[in-house]
Each structure stands twice: as C-alpha cells, then as structure tokens.
Amino acid sequence: MTTIEAGELNRLRKNSLGVGAITFMVISAAAPLTAVAGGTPLGMLMGNGAGFAGTYLIVTVLLLLFAVGYVAMSRHVGNAGAFYAYAARGLGGLAGGATALIAILSYNAMQIGVMGLLGAATAGLFAGWGIALPWWVWSFIAIAIVAVLGYRQVDLSAKILTVLVLAEYVVVLILDLTILRTGGDSGLSAAPFSWSQITSGAPAIAILFCFAAFIGFEATTIYAEEARDPKVTIPRATYFSVILIGLFYMVTAWLMAVGAGVDKLLPALQGLQDPTTFLFGLSDRYAGTPLTHAMSILFVSSLFAGVLAFHNAVARYIYVAGREKLLPQTIGVTHSAHQSPHVASVIQTVLAAVVVGLFAVLGLDPVLALFSWLTNVATLGVIVMMAVASLAVVMYFRANPSAQENALKTTVLPGLTFIAFVIIIYLIVINFGSLSGAGGFLGVFLPSLVLIAAVVGAVALAGGLGAFALSFGGKGGSEAPVIVKADNAPIKVKPENPGGTVVPNQDNKVYDAVVKGTKPAEPVQEKLVTNTEEPVDVKAKEPESRVVDLSPADTDAAAGTDAVGNAAATAMPGVDAPGSADAAPAPKSEDRIAQVLQEADKGTNPEVVAVAPRKVRTMMVKPDGSLVAREDPAPEAASQVAAAEPADPAPQHVAPAAQAGAEQTGTVAPATDQASDQPTDQVVSADQTEAAQPLKPAEAPKAEAKAEAKTQAAHTQSANTPATVPVAPQRPSDQPVDVVGEVKPDQVASISPSAAAAGGGSWSMQIASQPTVESAQSTYQDLQRRYGSVLSGRTANIVKAEIAGKGTFYRVRVPAQSRNDAIALCTSYKAAGGNCFVSR
C-alpha cells in the first residue's frame, strides 16, 4: 500500500485512467446488451417499428453535435462535477447547485432502477438451473459487490467493466454477422433508414428510448481528475463513446429488423408476451442455442456492468457536491489509500439498499415498477442536464471571449442542441405516463422530481437551508444583525511619482543646453593622471632623515623631539624637505634599519630613534610553577627537580580550567623523559594563574602567594609580550605540565571530591554516574569485575558535578592518553556489553 501525501487526501487518484478505460466505463454505463435486448424491442413496439434504426442514427448525430461544445468546454472544467461544473461556470452558482441535485437524482434513479431488472433477470437465469430465490435477494447481492468495487480503486472497476463489455459486444456482433451473412428474413434492405419509416408510428417515443440507450456517454468528463492528460483523453473518449454506442445500436437495430423482416417486425413483437425475449429468439433462429445461453448470462452481466458504472458516476457527483459544500463537507473526502470517493460510495450503496428494500416490502414488480419508473425519471433528468450544459457552453464562451476557439463549436452547435433538447424534454413530460406505465398521480409526481431536485439544489447553494437551520429555535431575531463594513481606505492610491523615480542630473535643462548647441567649458587640467616618466639621479646625496618609532611607549617623546627639531632633520626618506636640494630615493628598508642601528650604537646622531624590532623578555613556566626569563639560566632548584625525576615518574596532575559546578579527581599518564628534560614555553595569563588550585589544603597560603606573584609578573610584562609565543617542539600535545604540585603515584580513583584534578585537556571515558562518592567507587569496582577485559589494570576518576535542580552527582571516568585512545577504549567497552561515552 502506497503512502499518500497529506495534501492529496482530498483528491481522486490521478493518472489512473486512459482513453480506453474511460471509453469502456462510458459505453458500459449504456449497458449495450441491455439496450439491445430490452430497450430496442420496446422502442420498436411502442415507437416507430423498423424506423427505430434510423432514429438511432438521428440521435447519434444530435449527440455528436452536443459533444462538440461539451468537449470544447471540458478543457476549462477539469473536475469530477461534469454537468454541475458546466452549469456553475457558464450560468452561475444557482444553476450549478440545481444541476448537481438533478445529477444525483438521475444517476441514483438509473442505478437503482436497473438494480430491479438485474434482480429479476438473475432470478430467472438461476431458476432455470434449479436455484429459486426472490429477485430482491439477487439485487442485494449485486449491491454488496458493487459497494466493494466502488469503495476501492476506480481502475479495478474499469478492469471488470472492460471484460464484461467486451463479452457483450462479442455475442451481439456474432448474431449481427450471422444475420448479415444469411441476409435475414427477406434479404438486406435500407428501408429502416427511410424517412417514411422513421416518422411512422410514434417517433417521439422512439427518440426517448434512443436517448435512454445513450445515457452515460456524458460521464467521460467526470473522470477528468483521474485521467491521464485529461485535455486529450476526455475529448477522445467522448467522441469514441458516442460513435461506438451509436453505430453499434444503429447496426444492431437494422439487422434485428432485417432478421425478422421489415414488414413482419411489428406483428412478431406484438405476438410476444415479453418483448425482451425477441433478441434471444433471433439468436436461436440464426446463431443457435449455445449463443443464446451465453447471451442470457451476459445479459445479467450487462446489467451488473451498468449498475457498477452508474454507481461510480453518482458517487463522484455526491463527492463533488460535498467538496463544494453543497452537501456536508464530510461527504467530499477521498480514501487515504485508494483515493476513491468512499464516503459518497457508501451513501449511494445505502440509498440503493433502502429503495430496493422498500419496493420488495411493498410487493411491487421489479421490472414494471422499479425499473420502468426510475429509469424514465433518470432519462428526463439527464436530458435536462444536457440542455443546461449546452446553454452553459454558449454563455461561458460569450463571457470569456479569450477562451473561445471557434464560433461553430462554442456558439452555433451548442445553441442548436439546446433547442433540440428543450423539444425532447417537452415530449418526455407529455408522454411520461405512456413511457413509464405510471398513471394518475405517479404520472405527474415522478417527472416533477426533477424540478423538485433543481429547486432544492438552488436553495441549498443560495444558503436558504443554512439560514433556516440557524433561525430554527433561535431567539426570535431580537438582537441587532451584525453589520460587516468594508475598509474606508481607498483600494488604489495614486503614487507620488507616477512616472517613477527621477534620475539625478537628467532634467530637461541639461538636454536643452545640448540641443541649443552650447558646448561645455574646456577642462583646466588636461589629464587626471600624468604617466610621463622622468630619469632619477641615483648618485644624489641621500637626504638626512629620521626614523620615528610609532610604538605607544615612545609616542610622546617622538612628538616632543619633532616639536624642537629642524624641518630638514624630520624629513622622511623620499620626501623633499623645505629648502633642501633634490632628494635621492629612499634606501631599502633593510639597509635603512641597519644604518639607523649603526648610528645609534656609535652615538653619532643622538637624535636618531630606531624602529628596529624591540627586544622583549620572554617568560617560561617551569615544571615547579615558577616563571623565569628565557635568556636567563633556569633556577637551580628547578634543575634539581628535573634531574631528580625518575625514568618512569609518578603520574602528574594538572589543575583544569575553571568549570561551572564540577571537580575532577583522577590519574593521568606521565610525560616522557624527553618532554620532561625540555622546558616548555608558556604565557600564563592572570585568569589561568588565579584558576590554579592547591593540591593540599596545608599549602594553600603558600600557593596563593605564589599565584599572586605570578599574576603581578604577568600583568607587568603583558604589554611587552608578543601575541604568540614559540612552544618547544618536543612537547607532547596531549601531556599537560604540572603547575600545581605533585600527587602520590599510588593514588587511585580518589573518593574525595577535594583531590587533585585531572588535566584540563585530558580525555576520558565516562561509564557511570552516582549520587554519592561511595556508590560511585562501588559501581566502578563492580564494572571492573564485570568488564575486566577492558577495565583491568585501569584507574578511574570520580568527578563531582552540581546539576541545577537535581543535586550533586559523582561521575566515574576512565582516563585516556588522547581522544583517539578514549574512543578506542569506549568502543571496546561497548563491544564487551557496557555503556559509555567519551568526555573531556
């Protein structure tokens, strides 16, 4: 199951249908075998006999003309609303709401009506096989199957319909070919297409039956949201659907008339107790019993394909009505996985089950009542929607001339089809009783359902139902209505500079001066930069110069000397002094410095102040913590301490930099012999000196005095100390120098938080944290026994940490020589089953 993005939860499944799938969905909704076996014989009997084939041709042409404007506007309407969307775009919201309710009524009526015929046909089929069940049992079984397929992905429904529709066409075409091959009863004849045959009998009723056979072709646009490239797929599917349905019905009706005989057709139909068996009789006569049995089975499957297709259509109309807030918004949602209109599908299923159950309880006939009444209401509603869509096409392109493609497609043909549909609607209304078999009150009430649906849809969209719901049970309107006022500020404000920002120095006066022929004044200076080269006398006497030290210490002295000196003496190299001769070029900086130093040493020029690099005393920090000048020999005490150290000295401890609320206790690895023999140059700042803490409480006064002396010395020399001080190259980068004091080498994981701290830059592996020192030490001993392969022979540091709001904790850390050693140690510890992390 794929995951759908949150933004796509309320959209149908895109790119799931191609031209073929949509075409089969549409022609299956027309139920081809149902129309041929049921609608065509009844249309011939009640309409114009053999001229029914010519009537199919006329209706096919009329629907193709309708499809021209219908398809032209489909490029501008890309949702599953079809007729509803057309009416809303072209005629406004009220017409859209009315059309939406008519569509929901019509497709529901068609689907539920065909469900009655499906139950009756299935009951008759299984009764021949010895299984006798009431018609409504089979209808409810069909409702359940359709509910599952409609709830899931639409392409599953398309696959089922494709197989069933192909089988229907195959059996009917086999019968057509056998009749065509044999020549029928009296030979092939074109009489069914003659005007006399078309206008014989009751052509109006024949036209109604033909339109009923085409119901569903307009459903191509409701799959626009699910089609691949809908602007190409929808028009092609629409034209293919009309042509395939029209040609199939027309040819089959012609061959049925030829098979029975043009002159014998009406007597043969009138002699049948059930005219819907006429096609099966022709099959027995021309193709044989096996084809008749297959046709009987496929007749049931054709009805099932029809109810499934109409279920999909009406579910999408209900879904769009909910999404557009014509119905509750909870209806206009799609399934998170299938992206099918599952809520609308469930609503249609429940409605079908209720109506079928009502007809079954009342004992009404599934064919003469349920099928006949509801399918004729559906036919009327669909033709009304076609008329509204034709008018909407004309009005839309009239209001949007930039979108208009061709006047013939967008105005002439839609206008003609609108007039034709209005005439057909009138014929249906006046002949509804004869068509449906419903007389009296039902003959008036059933067609009026279309008008009722239109009014309800318009009122619902206009907010009439919402206003009624708000006022029902209210306070009687005693409160003043809320007045919402628009902002008094103007919508558009004229800018201060309508012509835009004026570029400086580009006013008309400048251009006027140029136009009048005035020329700008000639520049006083010919060139901005003179690049003429002149020879230099390299043998000229060098001018007397003085070098001024710009260091802060000598600034005042230099300034005083400048004030009393003569001008010639203060001239800088390369600059002419007042009244002096031509100056020679300045010597190189190295020569100048050397010359100045020589004059300063000889004392020949007492006014010379050198700018040579200043000699600064560099201080060194010895292992005992004392500060000595680099030029001076190291103190004897320090030499003795260094000489007295053994080859493998005890571990040294370094006081770390001040840390907030934490102390460290631990043992670190000693420095190597080479590192201890070489003194390390360090510049100790006042902060670092003050941060050093004594190792032993008894030596605190002495250590503080020493630290204060170091601080004063550091402050005294800070102004003369360079920013960077060279470091001895042999000093190991990860081995700190002890500037506090010596710790006994046998000290192990001190449990006292006042013990010496580990090196501020040392790395360690933390393996535990306990609330007391004792528990921390006990924990380490337990871990050392458990993970002896890693911790055996190693000591641990107990680090005291003050955590705000939680108290004091003692962290158990195993020191390491470097960061890489700590990482390797922690990796080994984790491999053994322990938990740790590297810290510093």
Short mmCIF file of C-alpha atoms in Angstrom, two decimals, residues 406-830:
data_model
loop_
_atom_site.label_atom_id
_atom_site.label_comp_id
_atom_site.label_asym_id
_atom_site.label_seq_id
_atom_site.Cartn_x
_atom_site.Cartn_y
_atom_site.Cartn_z
CA ASN A 406 -14.46 28.63 -32.86
CA ALA A 407 -17.92 30.16 -33.01
CA LEU A 408 -19.29 27.00 -34.61
CA LYS A 409 -18.05 24.90 -31.68
CA THR A 410 -18.83 27.31 -28.88
CA THR A 411 -22.00 29.09 -30.02
CA VAL A 412 -23.82 27.71 -33.08
CA LEU A 413 -23.85 23.97 -32.39
CA PRO A 414 -24.42 24.27 -28.61
CA GLY A 415 -27.30 26.66 -29.29
CA LEU A 416 -28.95 24.28 -31.76
CA THR A 417 -28.60 21.30 -29.43
CA PHE A 418 -30.10 23.35 -26.58
CA ILE A 419 -33.23 23.99 -28.67
CA ALA A 420 -33.43 20.31 -29.65
CA PHE A 421 -33.14 19.17 -26.04
CA VAL A 422 -35.89 21.54 -24.92
CA ILE A 423 -38.23 20.00 -27.50
CA ILE A 424 -37.32 16.48 -26.36
CA ILE A 425 -37.95 17.41 -22.71
CA TYR A 426 -41.40 18.59 -23.64
CA LEU A 427 -42.12 15.29 -25.42
CA ILE A 428 -40.97 13.27 -22.39
CA VAL A 429 -43.15 15.20 -19.96
CA ILE A 430 -46.35 14.85 -22.01
CA ASN A 431 -45.71 11.15 -22.72
CA PHE A 432 -44.28 10.14 -19.34
CA GLY A 433 -47.31 8.05 -18.38
CA SER A 434 -47.10 6.01 -21.59
CA LEU A 435 -43.35 5.57 -21.29
CA SER A 436 -43.21 4.51 -17.64
CA GLY A 437 -46.57 2.83 -17.21
CA ALA A 438 -47.24 5.08 -14.22
CA GLY A 439 -50.66 6.65 -14.41
CA GLY A 440 -52.59 9.10 -12.30
CA PHE A 441 -50.68 10.78 -9.51
CA LEU A 442 -47.43 8.93 -10.24
CA GLY A 443 -47.50 10.11 -13.86
CA VAL A 444 -47.30 13.70 -12.58
CA PHE A 445 -45.21 13.20 -9.44
CA LEU A 446 -42.34 11.22 -10.97
CA PRO A 447 -41.32 13.80 -13.63
CA SER A 448 -41.79 16.59 -11.09
CA LEU A 449 -38.98 15.02 -9.01
CA VAL A 450 -36.53 16.60 -11.44
CA LEU A 451 -37.98 20.04 -10.81
CA ILE A 452 -38.01 19.45 -7.05
CA ALA A 453 -34.33 18.44 -7.13
CA ALA A 454 -33.45 21.58 -9.10
CA VAL A 455 -35.22 23.86 -6.61
CA VAL A 456 -33.65 22.12 -3.61
CA GLY A 457 -30.19 22.41 -5.16
CA ALA A 458 -30.58 26.10 -5.93
CA VAL A 459 -31.93 26.89 -2.46
CA ALA A 460 -29.19 24.89 -0.77
CA LEU A 461 -26.49 26.69 -2.72
CA ALA A 462 -28.06 30.08 -2.05
CA GLY A 463 -27.82 29.40 1.67
CA GLY A 464 -31.54 29.14 2.28
CA LEU A 465 -31.19 25.87 4.16
CA GLY A 466 -28.33 27.29 6.22
CA ALA A 467 -30.37 30.36 7.16
CA PHE A 468 -33.30 28.15 8.13
CA ALA A 469 -31.06 25.97 10.26
CA LEU A 470 -29.63 28.99 12.05
CA SER A 471 -33.01 30.61 12.68
CA PHE A 472 -34.76 27.41 13.75
CA GLY A 473 -35.12 27.52 17.53
CA GLY A 474 -33.35 30.87 17.73
CA LYS A 475 -34.10 33.93 19.87
CA GLY A 476 -36.73 35.37 17.57
CA GLY A 477 -34.49 37.97 15.99
CA SER A 478 -34.44 40.35 18.98
CA GLU A 479 -30.73 41.00 18.58
CA ALA A 480 -29.49 43.50 16.05
CA PRO A 481 -27.94 41.99 12.97
CA VAL A 482 -24.18 42.07 12.65
CA ILE A 483 -23.05 44.63 10.10
CA VAL A 484 -19.79 43.96 8.37
CA LYS A 485 -18.30 47.10 6.86
CA ALA A 486 -15.62 47.35 4.27
CA ASP A 487 -12.44 49.30 4.84
CA ASN A 488 -12.88 53.03 4.22
CA ALA A 489 -9.36 53.34 2.84
CA PRO A 490 -9.16 53.58 -0.95
CA ILE A 491 -8.41 50.36 -2.77
CA LYS A 492 -5.98 52.05 -5.12
CA VAL A 493 -3.79 55.09 -4.33
CA LYS A 494 -2.05 57.23 -6.91
CA PRO A 495 1.72 57.14 -6.32
CA GLU A 496 3.64 60.30 -5.51
CA ASN A 497 5.77 59.92 -8.62
CA PRO A 498 3.51 58.43 -11.31
CA GLY A 499 6.34 58.47 -13.82
CA GLY A 500 8.77 56.74 -11.50
CA THR A 501 11.84 57.97 -9.67
CA VAL A 502 13.65 60.86 -11.39
CA VAL A 503 17.29 60.09 -12.12
CA PRO A 504 19.64 62.85 -10.78
CA ASN A 505 21.25 65.23 -13.30
CA GLN A 506 18.87 64.10 -16.01
CA ASP A 507 16.43 67.02 -16.05
CA ASN A 508 15.35 68.84 -19.18
CA LYS A 509 17.76 71.76 -18.70
CA VAL A 510 20.73 69.54 -19.45
CA TYR A 511 19.19 68.25 -22.67
CA ASP A 512 18.03 71.75 -23.66
CA ALA A 513 21.58 73.05 -23.31
CA VAL A 514 22.86 70.29 -25.59
CA VAL A 515 20.13 70.90 -28.14
CA LYS A 516 20.87 74.64 -28.32
CA GLY A 517 24.44 73.91 -29.34
CA THR A 518 26.25 75.20 -26.28
CA LYS A 519 29.43 73.36 -25.52
CA PRO A 520 30.71 72.58 -22.06
CA ALA A 521 33.74 74.51 -20.80
CA GLU A 522 37.17 73.09 -21.53
CA PRO A 523 38.78 71.36 -18.55
CA VAL A 524 41.51 73.31 -16.78
CA GLN A 525 43.62 70.19 -16.27
CA GLU A 526 44.34 68.28 -19.41
CA LYS A 527 44.86 64.91 -17.77
CA LEU A 528 43.70 63.48 -14.50
CA VAL A 529 46.81 61.31 -14.11
CA THR A 530 50.25 62.11 -15.53
CA ASN A 531 52.15 59.00 -16.54
CA THR A 532 55.25 60.69 -18.02
CA GLU A 533 58.44 59.01 -16.79
CA GLU A 534 61.42 61.15 -15.69
CA PRO A 535 65.01 59.97 -15.00
CA VAL A 536 66.16 59.71 -11.42
CA ASP A 537 69.66 60.72 -10.26
CA VAL A 538 70.77 57.65 -8.34
CA LYS A 539 74.08 59.34 -7.29
CA ALA A 540 72.43 62.20 -5.49
CA LYS A 541 73.21 62.66 -1.85
CA GLU A 542 70.84 60.88 0.39
CA PRO A 543 68.77 63.33 2.42
CA GLU A 544 69.03 63.40 6.13
CA SER A 545 66.18 61.60 7.64
CA ARG A 546 64.94 60.41 10.94
CA VAL A 547 63.02 57.32 11.76
CA VAL A 548 60.20 57.79 14.22
CA ASP A 549 59.17 54.95 16.46
CA LEU A 550 55.38 54.78 16.40
CA SER A 551 55.14 52.48 19.40
CA PRO A 552 52.84 53.73 22.18
CA ALA A 553 55.71 53.98 24.68
CA ASP A 554 57.68 56.47 22.62
CA THR A 555 54.89 58.47 21.09
CA ASP A 556 55.20 61.39 23.46
CA ALA A 557 58.97 61.50 23.23
CA ALA A 558 58.90 61.45 19.47
CA ALA A 559 56.30 64.18 19.44
CA GLY A 560 58.43 66.34 21.71
CA THR A 561 61.50 65.86 19.58
CA ASP A 562 59.56 66.77 16.45
CA ALA A 563 58.46 69.96 18.07
CA VAL A 564 62.01 71.23 18.75
CA GLY A 565 63.87 69.69 15.75
CA ASN A 566 64.54 71.45 12.44
CA ALA A 567 62.50 70.71 9.35
CA ALA A 568 65.35 69.15 7.42
CA ALA A 569 66.04 66.62 10.13
CA THR A 570 62.44 65.49 10.29
CA ALA A 571 62.07 64.77 6.59
CA MET A 572 61.17 61.20 5.80
CA PRO A 573 63.08 59.29 3.14
CA GLY A 574 61.95 60.14 -0.36
CA VAL A 575 60.26 63.41 0.68
CA ASP A 576 61.80 66.79 -0.02
CA ALA A 577 62.40 68.96 3.00
CA PRO A 578 61.67 72.68 2.73
CA GLY A 579 64.56 74.49 1.10
CA SER A 580 66.58 71.34 0.50
CA ALA A 581 68.06 70.13 -2.72
CA ASP A 582 66.59 67.37 -4.86
CA ALA A 583 66.17 64.29 -2.70
CA ALA A 584 67.57 60.91 -3.56
CA PRO A 585 65.33 57.88 -3.49
CA ALA A 586 64.94 56.18 -0.15
CA PRO A 587 67.14 53.17 0.51
CA LYS A 588 65.70 49.72 1.10
CA SER A 589 64.12 49.07 4.45
CA GLU A 590 66.80 46.55 5.49
CA ASP A 591 69.61 48.98 4.72
CA ARG A 592 67.77 51.77 6.47
CA ILE A 593 67.35 49.74 9.66
CA ALA A 594 70.99 48.64 9.61
CA GLN A 595 72.15 52.22 9.09
CA VAL A 596 69.99 53.50 11.91
CA LEU A 597 71.24 50.81 14.28
CA GLN A 598 74.86 51.62 13.44
CA GLU A 599 74.30 55.32 14.10
CA ALA A 600 72.54 54.54 17.36
CA ASP A 601 75.40 52.26 18.52
CA LYS A 602 78.13 54.75 17.57
CA GLY A 603 76.28 57.65 19.13
CA THR A 604 76.99 59.84 16.09
CA ASN A 605 73.45 61.05 15.87
CA PRO A 606 71.86 61.36 19.31
CA GLU A 607 68.51 62.35 17.82
CA VAL A 608 68.05 59.06 15.94
CA VAL A 609 65.29 56.86 17.29
CA ALA A 610 65.43 53.34 15.83
CA VAL A 611 62.43 51.38 14.56
CA ALA A 612 64.26 48.10 14.83
CA PRO A 613 62.32 45.20 16.41
CA ARG A 614 62.02 45.60 20.13
CA LYS A 615 63.75 43.06 22.31
CA VAL A 616 61.18 41.60 24.68
CA ARG A 617 61.85 39.37 27.60
CA THR A 618 60.13 36.02 27.14
CA MET A 619 58.98 34.23 30.26
CA MET A 620 58.93 30.47 30.69
CA VAL A 621 56.86 28.35 33.05
CA LYS A 622 59.00 25.71 34.68
CA PRO A 623 57.73 22.34 35.95
CA ASP A 624 57.74 23.63 39.52
CA GLY A 625 55.44 26.50 38.53
CA SER A 626 57.97 29.32 38.65
CA LEU A 627 58.37 31.98 35.94
CA VAL A 628 61.87 32.63 34.59
CA ALA A 629 63.22 34.74 31.75
CA ARG A 630 64.20 32.80 28.66
CA GLU A 631 67.61 34.49 28.39
CA ASP A 632 68.50 33.71 31.99
CA PRO A 633 69.59 30.25 33.05
CA ALA A 634 66.92 28.22 34.75
CA PRO A 635 66.88 28.33 38.57
CA GLU A 636 68.99 25.71 40.29
CA ALA A 637 66.01 24.36 42.20
CA ALA A 638 64.16 23.69 39.01
CA SER A 639 67.17 21.92 37.54
CA GLN A 640 67.47 19.75 40.62
CA VAL A 641 63.78 18.86 40.46
CA ALA A 642 64.07 17.91 36.83
CA ALA A 643 67.22 15.89 37.45
CA ALA A 644 65.74 14.10 40.44
CA GLU A 645 62.78 12.81 38.48
CA PRO A 646 63.00 9.06 37.83
CA ALA A 647 62.88 7.50 34.40
CA ASP A 648 59.30 6.48 34.97
CA PRO A 649 57.93 9.23 37.23
CA ALA A 650 54.71 9.15 39.11
CA PRO A 651 51.58 10.38 37.33
CA GLN A 652 51.31 14.15 37.27
CA HIS A 653 48.15 16.12 37.84
CA VAL A 654 47.08 19.33 36.19
CA ALA A 655 44.51 21.71 37.58
CA PRO A 656 41.84 22.14 34.93
CA ALA A 657 40.36 25.41 33.76
CA ALA A 658 37.53 26.60 35.93
CA GLN A 659 34.39 24.62 35.23
CA ALA A 660 30.95 25.54 36.42
CA GLY A 661 29.96 23.34 39.28
CA ALA A 662 32.31 20.39 38.61
CA GLU A 663 35.55 18.97 40.09
CA GLN A 664 37.67 16.16 38.71
CA THR A 665 39.72 13.58 40.55
CA GLY A 666 41.86 11.13 38.63
CA THR A 667 45.16 9.83 37.42
CA VAL A 668 46.73 10.68 34.05
CA ALA A 669 49.65 9.17 32.21
CA PRO A 670 53.09 10.79 32.89
CA ALA A 671 55.10 12.73 30.34
CA THR A 672 58.04 11.08 28.59
CA ASP A 673 61.68 11.63 29.57
CA GLN A 674 62.33 13.76 26.55
CA ALA A 675 59.44 16.02 27.32
CA SER A 676 60.47 16.44 30.97
CA ASP A 677 64.06 17.36 30.04
CA GLN A 678 62.93 20.13 27.67
CA PRO A 679 61.36 23.23 29.30
CA THR A 680 58.06 24.32 27.88
CA ASP A 681 57.41 27.95 26.99
CA GLN A 682 54.06 29.14 28.15
CA VAL A 683 52.49 32.55 28.58
CA VAL A 684 50.44 32.32 31.71
CA SER A 685 47.60 34.78 31.90
CA ALA A 686 46.16 36.13 35.11
CA ASP A 687 43.00 34.08 34.70
CA GLN A 688 44.89 30.79 34.32
CA THR A 689 47.12 31.55 37.30
CA GLU A 690 44.23 32.50 39.52
CA ALA A 691 42.33 29.37 38.42
CA ALA A 692 45.08 27.05 39.69
CA GLN A 693 44.04 25.48 42.98
CA PRO A 694 46.42 23.98 45.63
CA LEU A 695 46.74 20.24 45.81
CA LYS A 696 46.98 20.07 49.60
CA PRO A 697 44.95 22.24 52.00
CA ALA A 698 48.01 22.89 54.19
CA GLU A 699 49.90 24.58 51.32
CA ALA A 700 47.06 26.94 50.44
CA PRO A 701 48.65 30.22 51.74
CA LYS A 702 51.95 29.50 50.03
CA ALA A 703 50.29 28.60 46.76
CA GLU A 704 48.12 31.72 46.87
CA ALA A 705 51.15 33.92 47.47
CA LYS A 706 52.97 32.30 44.57
CA ALA A 707 49.93 32.70 42.34
CA GLU A 708 49.65 36.39 43.27
CA ALA A 709 53.33 36.92 42.45
CA LYS A 710 52.87 35.21 39.11
CA THR A 711 49.83 37.32 38.37
CA GLN A 712 51.69 40.55 39.09
CA ALA A 713 54.60 39.44 36.93
CA ALA A 714 52.26 38.52 34.11
CA HIS A 715 50.46 41.89 34.32
CA THR A 716 53.77 43.74 34.37
CA GLN A 717 55.01 42.10 31.20
CA SER A 718 51.71 41.74 29.33
CA ALA A 719 52.23 45.00 27.43
CA ASN A 720 55.66 43.88 26.16
CA THR A 721 54.79 40.24 25.44
CA PRO A 722 54.08 39.23 21.82
CA ALA A 723 50.67 37.81 20.95
CA THR A 724 52.17 34.43 20.15
CA VAL A 725 54.99 32.68 21.98
CA PRO A 726 57.01 29.81 20.49
CA VAL A 727 56.45 26.39 22.02
CA ALA A 728 59.13 23.77 22.46
CA PRO A 729 58.87 21.36 19.53
CA GLN A 730 59.43 18.26 21.68
CA ARG A 731 56.46 18.95 23.94
CA PRO A 732 53.79 16.21 23.57
CA SER A 733 50.49 17.80 22.60
CA ASP A 734 48.38 15.61 24.84
CA GLN A 735 50.53 15.59 28.01
CA PRO A 736 49.90 18.50 30.40
CA VAL A 737 52.53 20.04 32.64
CA ASP A 738 52.04 20.03 36.38
CA VAL A 739 51.80 23.65 37.56
CA VAL A 740 50.17 22.85 40.90
CA GLY A 741 52.02 20.19 42.74
CA GLU A 742 52.98 16.58 42.92
CA VAL A 743 50.49 13.84 43.71
CA LYS A 744 51.43 10.50 45.08
CA PRO A 745 51.71 7.99 42.26
CA ASP A 746 49.79 5.34 44.21
CA GLN A 747 46.60 7.43 44.42
CA VAL A 748 43.71 5.51 42.80
CA ALA A 749 40.31 6.93 41.87
CA SER A 750 40.02 9.26 44.78
CA ILE A 751 36.68 9.18 46.53
CA SER A 752 37.26 12.66 47.90
CA PRO A 753 35.96 15.49 45.75
CA SER A 754 38.80 17.72 47.01
CA ALA A 755 41.51 15.56 45.47
CA ALA A 756 43.75 16.78 42.67
CA ALA A 757 42.03 17.46 39.36
CA ALA A 758 42.85 15.76 36.11
CA GLY A 759 44.33 17.60 33.15
CA GLY A 760 42.02 20.23 31.72
CA GLY A 761 42.66 18.94 28.24
CA SER A 762 42.69 15.19 29.05
CA TRP A 763 40.17 12.79 27.51
CA SER A 764 38.33 10.08 29.38
CA MET A 765 35.56 7.53 29.06
CA GLN A 766 32.56 8.05 31.37
CA ILE A 767 30.88 4.80 32.39
CA ALA A 768 28.67 5.66 35.38
CA SER A 769 27.14 8.48 37.46
CA GLN A 770 26.09 8.00 41.12
CA PRO A 771 24.65 10.28 43.84
CA THR A 772 27.46 9.53 46.35
CA VAL A 773 31.19 9.00 46.25
CA GLU A 774 30.91 5.58 47.87
CA SER A 775 28.35 4.36 45.36
CA ALA A 776 30.47 5.70 42.50
CA GLN A 777 33.54 3.80 43.73
CA SER A 778 31.48 0.66 44.38
CA THR A 779 29.96 0.90 40.93
CA TYR A 780 33.37 1.14 39.30
CA GLN A 781 34.60 -1.90 41.24
CA ASP A 782 31.56 -3.87 40.06
CA LEU A 783 32.07 -2.75 36.46
CA GLN A 784 35.77 -3.57 36.69
CA ARG A 785 34.92 -7.12 37.74
CA ARG A 786 32.23 -7.44 35.05
CA TYR A 787 34.29 -5.95 32.22
CA GLY A 788 37.74 -6.98 33.38
CA SER A 789 38.93 -7.48 29.83
CA VAL A 790 38.64 -3.72 29.25
CA LEU A 791 38.96 -2.12 32.71
CA SER A 792 41.54 -4.45 34.24
CA GLY A 793 44.58 -2.51 35.49
CA ARG A 794 42.94 0.88 34.88
CA THR A 795 42.15 3.55 37.43
CA ALA A 796 39.12 5.80 37.43
CA ASN A 797 38.43 9.44 38.21
CA ILE A 798 35.49 10.49 40.35
CA VAL A 799 34.13 13.79 39.04
CA LYS A 800 31.81 15.81 41.19
CA ALA A 801 29.10 17.66 39.24
CA GLU A 802 26.48 20.07 40.55
CA ILE A 803 23.35 19.87 38.38
CA ALA A 804 20.79 22.61 38.93
CA GLY A 805 17.50 21.29 40.22
CA LYS A 806 18.81 17.72 40.59
CA GLY A 807 21.64 17.88 43.10
CA THR A 808 25.18 16.54 43.22
CA PHE A 809 26.36 13.58 41.16
CA TYR A 810 29.69 11.79 41.02
CA ARG A 811 30.70 10.66 37.57
CA VAL A 812 33.02 7.70 37.05
CA ARG A 813 35.51 8.37 34.25
CA VAL A 814 38.40 6.22 33.00
CA PRO A 815 41.22 8.49 31.70
CA ALA A 816 42.91 8.01 28.35
CA GLN A 817 46.06 9.40 26.71
CA SER A 818 44.22 11.14 23.85
CA ARG A 819 40.86 11.49 22.19
CA ASN A 820 41.54 8.58 19.84
CA ASP A 821 42.56 6.39 22.78
CA ALA A 822 39.36 7.34 24.60
CA ILE A 823 37.25 6.50 21.55
CA ALA A 824 39.02 3.17 21.11
CA LEU A 825 38.56 2.38 24.80
CA CYS A 826 34.84 3.22 24.69
CA THR A 827 34.41 1.12 21.54
CA SER A 828 35.99 -1.88 23.27
CA TYR A 829 33.85 -1.28 26.35
CA LYS A 830 30.65 -1.20 24.29
#
